[in-house]
Amino acid sequence: MKIADLRVLLKVAQLQSITAAAHQLDMSSSAASVSIKRIEQALGTQLFVRTTRKIRLTAEGERYLPLCEQALGLLMQGQAVINEKQECITGEVRMAVSSEMGRNLMRVLLNELMDIHSSITLRLHASDSRADFYRDGVDVALRAMKKGVAEELNLYGFKICNIPHVVCASPSYLKLNGEPLVPNDLSEHNALLYKLYEVVHADWEFYDNTQQYKVKMNSDRAVNDGDIVRRWCVDGAGIAKKSAIDVADDLLSGKLKRIIPDYKIPLTEMWLVLPSRQFISPAIRLIRDELKSKIMALRASLLAKHILTEDEWPCDDGTRPELC
């Protein structure tokens, strides 16, 4: 019987809904239903009574649930004891990251950690589509999300940092096409657009001390890979709106220049999230700490060169304990 299936069982019993449980566990409703069916088949009995409106435990389910909770708790305690006894950080890390982070910052970071901790093995899922913990076989995911979403979804994990965004272009593009000075100028330029799930992000939002602006961008290209947007921008193909983390090296080297810096873009947040606190291992904590350190170093470099200000990139490194 799979530990992951037991977690699904407990969550369904708690919420009395397969759909709600699947949402909190970041999996599909069909995958959650399959988990319940596997347990019922293994036990040879039905654990839930399903109606069109809700789901409730059967008498057998009521008797089994406390034993399931106890068993899962003991398994997690055993894992914690083993981890505490180990002198070196070891184990398999099954991690999901965006294509851009996977190719660049996380590739370098994970190489460095695995050179030091040779007992770590890695299974990396790199995609701009959101990974399903169960379907895609990952234990931890690095995600960017709007402020407050992590708390609303009651996710387990760690906040890594705030993410500022910038509008940027290559010096060659600006020399040929001129530099926009205010948001309304952007409509006269070619935007390099990112798309996800066939939704093209062509509406760019800005604000200053007195007003908000929304600009519908014109573009001759869009792609579902953030790193290609960055590379197009370096090539001089147009203007891009990017995470300051993803273009930090290009801004510091002069390959890209930040434009309309007097107008801000709403912050997002970077989180390292897991389907359950039991998946938090010494290796995950190490990755968290090293990632924070690298991003804070990028922040310091961008502030030192006055590419960003402290107000634009508030130093919230997520030191509070993981959500539960």
Coordinates of C-alpha atoms in Angstrom, one line a residue:
M1 CA 0.0 0.0 0.0
K2 CA 1.5 3.4 -1.0
I3 CA 2.1 6.1 1.6
A4 CA 0.9 8.7 -0.9
D5 CA -2.4 6.8 -1.2
L6 CA -2.8 6.9 2.6
R7 CA -2.3 10.7 2.6
V8 CA -5.0 11.1 0.0
L9 CA -7.3 8.9 2.2
L10 CA -6.8 11.1 5.2
K11 CA -7.3 14.3 3.3
V12 CA -10.5 13.1 1.6
A13 CA -11.8 12.0 5.0
Q14 CA -10.9 15.4 6.5
L15 CA -12.5 17.5 3.8
Q16 CA -15.3 15.1 2.8
S17 CA -14.6 15.8 -0.8
I18 CA -12.3 14.2 -3.4
T19 CA -12.2 17.4 -5.4
A20 CA -11.2 19.6 -2.5
A21 CA -8.6 17.0 -1.3
A22 CA -7.1 16.8 -4.7
H23 CA -6.9 20.6 -4.9
Q24 CA -5.0 20.9 -1.6
L25 CA -2.7 18.0 -2.5
D26 CA -2.0 19.6 -6.0
M27 CA -3.2 16.6 -7.9
S28 CA -6.1 15.8 -10.2
S29 CA -9.4 14.5 -8.9
S30 CA -9.1 11.4 -11.0
A31 CA -5.7 10.6 -9.5
A32 CA -7.2 11.0 -6.0
S33 CA -10.1 8.7 -6.9
V34 CA -7.6 6.1 -8.1
S35 CA -5.7 6.3 -4.8
I36 CA -8.9 5.6 -2.8
K37 CA -9.8 2.7 -5.1
R38 CA -6.3 1.1 -4.6
I39 CA -6.7 1.2 -0.8
E40 CA -10.3 -0.2 -1.0
Q41 CA -9.2 -3.0 -3.3
A42 CA -6.2 -3.9 -1.1
L43 CA -8.6 -4.0 2.0
G44 CA -11.4 -5.7 0.2
T45 CA -14.0 -3.3 1.5
Q46 CA -15.5 0.1 0.7
L47 CA -14.3 3.0 2.8
F48 CA -16.5 5.8 1.5
V49 CA -20.2 6.2 0.6
R50 CA -20.4 8.5 -2.4
T51 CA -23.4 10.6 -3.3
T52 CA -23.9 13.3 -5.8
R53 CA -23.3 16.0 -3.2
K54 CA -20.8 14.7 -0.7
I55 CA -18.7 11.7 0.4
R56 CA -18.6 10.2 3.9
L57 CA -16.9 7.3 5.6
T58 CA -18.5 3.9 5.9
A59 CA -18.5 2.0 9.2
E60 CA -15.4 0.2 8.0
G61 CA -13.8 3.5 7.0
E62 CA -14.5 4.9 10.5
R63 CA -12.7 2.0 12.0
Y64 CA -9.8 2.1 9.6
L65 CA -9.1 5.9 9.7
P66 CA -7.5 6.1 13.1
L67 CA -5.3 3.1 12.3
C68 CA -4.3 4.8 9.1
E69 CA -3.4 8.0 10.9
Q70 CA -1.3 6.1 13.4
A71 CA 0.5 4.1 10.8
L72 CA 1.3 7.1 8.6
G73 CA 2.6 9.0 11.7
L74 CA 4.9 6.1 12.7
L75 CA 6.3 5.9 9.1
M76 CA 7.0 9.6 9.1
Q77 CA 8.6 9.5 12.6
G78 CA 10.8 6.7 11.3
Q79 CA 11.9 8.7 8.3
A80 CA 12.7 11.7 10.6
V81 CA 14.8 9.5 12.9
I82 CA 16.8 8.0 10.0
N83 CA 17.4 11.5 8.6
E84 CA 18.6 12.8 12.0
K85 CA 21.0 9.9 12.3
Q86 CA 22.6 10.4 8.9
E87 CA 26.0 12.2 9.0
C88 CA 25.7 13.2 5.4
I89 CA 22.9 14.5 3.3
T90 CA 21.6 11.8 1.1
G91 CA 18.6 10.5 -0.8
E92 CA 16.7 11.2 -4.0
V93 CA 15.4 14.6 -4.8
R94 CA 12.5 14.6 -7.3
M95 CA 12.0 18.3 -8.1
A96 CA 10.0 20.4 -10.5
V97 CA 11.2 23.7 -11.8
S98 CA 10.4 26.0 -14.7
S99 CA 12.4 25.5 -17.9
E100 CA 14.2 28.8 -17.4
M101 CA 15.2 28.2 -13.8
G102 CA 16.2 24.6 -14.7
R103 CA 18.5 25.6 -17.5
N104 CA 20.2 28.4 -15.5
L105 CA 20.2 29.1 -11.8
M106 CA 19.0 25.8 -10.5
R107 CA 21.2 23.8 -12.9
V108 CA 24.3 25.5 -11.5
L109 CA 23.1 25.3 -7.9
L110 CA 22.2 21.6 -8.0
N111 CA 25.5 20.8 -9.7
E112 CA 27.4 22.5 -6.9
L113 CA 25.4 20.7 -4.2
M114 CA 25.8 17.3 -5.8
D115 CA 29.6 17.8 -6.1
I116 CA 29.7 18.3 -2.3
H117 CA 27.0 15.7 -1.4
S118 CA 27.6 12.8 -3.7
S119 CA 25.0 10.7 -2.1
I120 CA 22.2 12.9 -3.4
T121 CA 20.5 11.7 -6.6
L122 CA 18.3 14.0 -8.7
R123 CA 15.2 13.6 -10.8
L124 CA 14.5 17.0 -12.3
H125 CA 11.2 17.8 -14.0
A126 CA 11.7 21.0 -16.1
S127 CA 8.6 22.5 -17.6
D128 CA 6.7 25.8 -17.6
S129 CA 3.5 23.8 -17.1
R130 CA 2.6 23.3 -13.5
A131 CA 3.7 19.8 -12.4
D132 CA 1.3 17.4 -10.6
F133 CA 3.1 15.9 -7.6
Y134 CA 1.5 12.5 -8.1
R135 CA 1.1 12.3 -11.9
D136 CA 4.6 13.6 -12.6
G137 CA 6.3 11.8 -9.7
V138 CA 7.8 14.9 -7.9
D139 CA 8.2 15.6 -4.2
V140 CA 9.0 19.3 -4.3
A141 CA 8.3 22.1 -6.8
L142 CA 9.8 25.6 -7.2
R143 CA 6.9 27.9 -8.1
A144 CA 6.3 31.6 -8.7
M145 CA 2.9 32.8 -7.5
K146 CA 1.0 36.0 -6.7
K147 CA 1.3 37.4 -3.2
G148 CA -0.9 35.6 -0.7
V149 CA -1.7 32.6 -3.0
A150 CA 0.4 30.2 -1.0
E151 CA -1.5 31.0 2.2
E152 CA -4.9 30.8 0.5
L153 CA -4.0 27.3 -0.9
N154 CA -2.7 26.2 2.5
L155 CA 0.5 24.9 0.8
Y156 CA 3.3 23.3 2.7
G157 CA 6.7 24.8 2.0
F158 CA 9.1 27.7 2.3
K159 CA 8.9 31.2 0.9
I160 CA 12.3 31.8 -0.9
C161 CA 11.9 35.5 -1.8
N162 CA 9.9 38.2 -3.4
I163 CA 10.3 38.5 -7.1
P164 CA 10.5 41.9 -8.7
H165 CA 9.9 42.2 -12.5
V166 CA 11.5 44.6 -15.0
V167 CA 11.0 45.7 -18.5
C168 CA 14.2 45.4 -20.5
A169 CA 15.7 45.4 -24.0
S170 CA 19.1 45.1 -25.6
P171 CA 21.2 48.1 -26.3
S172 CA 21.1 47.3 -30.0
Y173 CA 17.2 47.2 -30.0
L174 CA 17.1 50.6 -28.2
K175 CA 19.6 52.2 -30.5
L176 CA 17.5 51.1 -33.5
N177 CA 14.0 51.8 -32.2
G178 CA 14.5 54.4 -29.4
E179 CA 13.8 54.0 -25.7
P180 CA 10.3 54.1 -24.3
L181 CA 10.0 56.5 -21.3
V182 CA 6.5 55.9 -20.0
P183 CA 4.1 52.8 -20.2
N184 CA 2.0 54.3 -23.1
D185 CA 5.2 54.4 -25.2
L186 CA 5.4 50.6 -25.1
S187 CA 2.6 50.1 -27.5
E188 CA 4.8 51.5 -30.2
H189 CA 7.4 48.7 -29.7
N190 CA 7.6 45.0 -30.4
A191 CA 6.9 42.9 -27.3
L192 CA 8.4 39.4 -26.7
L193 CA 5.5 37.6 -25.2
Y194 CA 5.2 34.6 -22.9
K195 CA 2.3 32.2 -23.2
L196 CA 1.1 29.4 -21.0
Y197 CA -1.7 27.0 -21.7
E198 CA -2.4 28.9 -24.9
V199 CA -2.9 32.1 -23.0
V200 CA -0.7 34.9 -24.3
H201 CA 0.4 37.4 -21.6
A202 CA 0.0 40.5 -23.7
D203 CA -1.5 42.9 -21.1
W204 CA 1.3 44.5 -19.0
E205 CA 0.4 46.3 -15.8
F206 CA 2.4 49.1 -14.1
Y207 CA 1.9 51.5 -11.3
D208 CA 3.5 54.6 -9.8
N209 CA 2.6 56.7 -6.7
T210 CA -0.6 58.0 -8.2
Q211 CA -1.9 55.8 -11.0
Q212 CA -2.1 52.3 -12.5
Y213 CA -1.5 51.6 -16.1
K214 CA -2.5 48.6 -18.3
V215 CA -0.9 48.4 -21.8
K216 CA -1.9 46.0 -24.5
M217 CA 1.3 45.0 -26.1
N218 CA 1.9 44.5 -29.9
S219 CA 4.0 41.5 -30.8
D220 CA 5.3 39.5 -33.7
R221 CA 6.1 36.4 -31.5
A222 CA 5.1 34.5 -28.4
V223 CA 6.5 31.3 -26.8
N224 CA 5.7 28.9 -23.9
D225 CA 9.3 29.0 -22.7
G226 CA 10.5 31.9 -20.6
D227 CA 14.2 31.4 -21.4
I228 CA 13.5 31.8 -25.2
V229 CA 11.8 35.2 -24.3
R230 CA 15.0 36.2 -22.5
R231 CA 17.3 35.0 -25.4
W232 CA 15.1 36.8 -28.0
C233 CA 15.5 40.0 -25.9
V234 CA 19.3 39.6 -25.8
D235 CA 19.2 39.1 -29.5
G236 CA 17.6 42.5 -30.0
A237 CA 14.2 41.1 -31.3
G238 CA 12.1 43.3 -29.0
I239 CA 11.2 44.3 -25.4
A240 CA 10.5 41.8 -22.6
K241 CA 8.9 41.9 -19.2
K242 CA 10.9 39.5 -17.0
S243 CA 11.7 38.4 -13.5
A244 CA 14.7 40.3 -12.3
I245 CA 16.1 36.9 -11.1
D246 CA 16.0 35.5 -14.6
V247 CA 17.7 38.4 -16.3
A248 CA 20.0 39.5 -13.4
D249 CA 23.2 38.3 -15.2
D250 CA 22.2 40.0 -18.4
L251 CA 21.4 43.3 -16.7
L252 CA 24.7 43.2 -14.7
S253 CA 26.8 42.4 -17.9
G254 CA 25.1 45.1 -20.0
K255 CA 23.5 42.6 -22.4
L256 CA 20.2 44.0 -21.4
K257 CA 19.1 47.4 -20.1
R258 CA 16.2 48.1 -17.8
I259 CA 13.7 50.6 -19.2
I260 CA 10.9 52.7 -17.7
P261 CA 12.4 52.2 -14.2
D262 CA 10.1 54.8 -12.7
Y263 CA 7.1 52.6 -13.1
K264 CA 6.7 49.5 -11.0
I265 CA 5.4 46.0 -11.7
P266 CA 3.5 44.1 -9.0
L267 CA 5.7 41.7 -7.0
T268 CA 5.3 38.0 -7.1
E269 CA 6.7 35.4 -4.7
M270 CA 8.9 32.3 -5.1
W271 CA 8.0 29.3 -3.0
L272 CA 9.5 25.8 -2.6
V273 CA 6.3 23.7 -2.1
L274 CA 5.6 20.1 -1.2
P275 CA 2.5 18.0 -1.0
S276 CA 3.1 17.4 2.7
R277 CA 5.4 18.5 5.5
Q278 CA 6.7 14.9 5.7
F279 CA 8.5 15.4 2.4
I280 CA 10.7 18.0 3.9
S281 CA 14.1 16.3 4.1
P282 CA 17.7 17.6 4.9
A283 CA 18.4 17.7 1.2
I284 CA 15.3 19.9 0.6
R285 CA 16.3 22.2 3.4
L286 CA 19.8 22.5 2.0
I287 CA 18.4 23.4 -1.5
R288 CA 16.2 26.0 0.2
D289 CA 19.1 27.6 2.0
E290 CA 21.5 27.6 -1.0
L291 CA 18.8 29.1 -3.3
K292 CA 18.0 31.9 -0.8
S293 CA 21.8 32.6 -0.6
K294 CA 22.2 32.8 -4.4
I295 CA 19.2 35.0 -4.9
M296 CA 20.2 37.4 -2.1
A297 CA 23.6 37.7 -3.8
L298 CA 21.9 38.6 -7.1
R299 CA 19.8 41.1 -5.2
A300 CA 22.8 42.7 -3.6
S301 CA 24.6 43.0 -7.0
L302 CA 21.5 44.6 -8.7
L303 CA 21.1 47.1 -5.8
A304 CA 24.9 47.9 -5.9
K305 CA 24.6 48.9 -9.6
H306 CA 21.4 50.8 -8.9
I307 CA 19.5 48.6 -11.4
L308 CA 16.9 48.1 -8.7
T309 CA 16.1 49.8 -5.4
E310 CA 15.4 48.3 -1.9
D311 CA 11.8 49.4 -2.2
E312 CA 11.4 47.6 -5.5
W313 CA 12.9 44.4 -4.1
P314 CA 12.0 44.2 -0.4
C315 CA 14.2 41.8 1.5
D316 CA 11.7 39.2 2.6
D317 CA 13.7 35.9 2.7
G318 CA 10.9 33.8 4.0
T319 CA 12.6 32.9 7.3
R320 CA 9.3 32.1 9.0
P321 CA 8.6 28.4 9.5
E322 CA 6.9 26.3 6.9
L323 CA 3.1 26.6 6.6
C324 CA 1.0 23.8 8.0

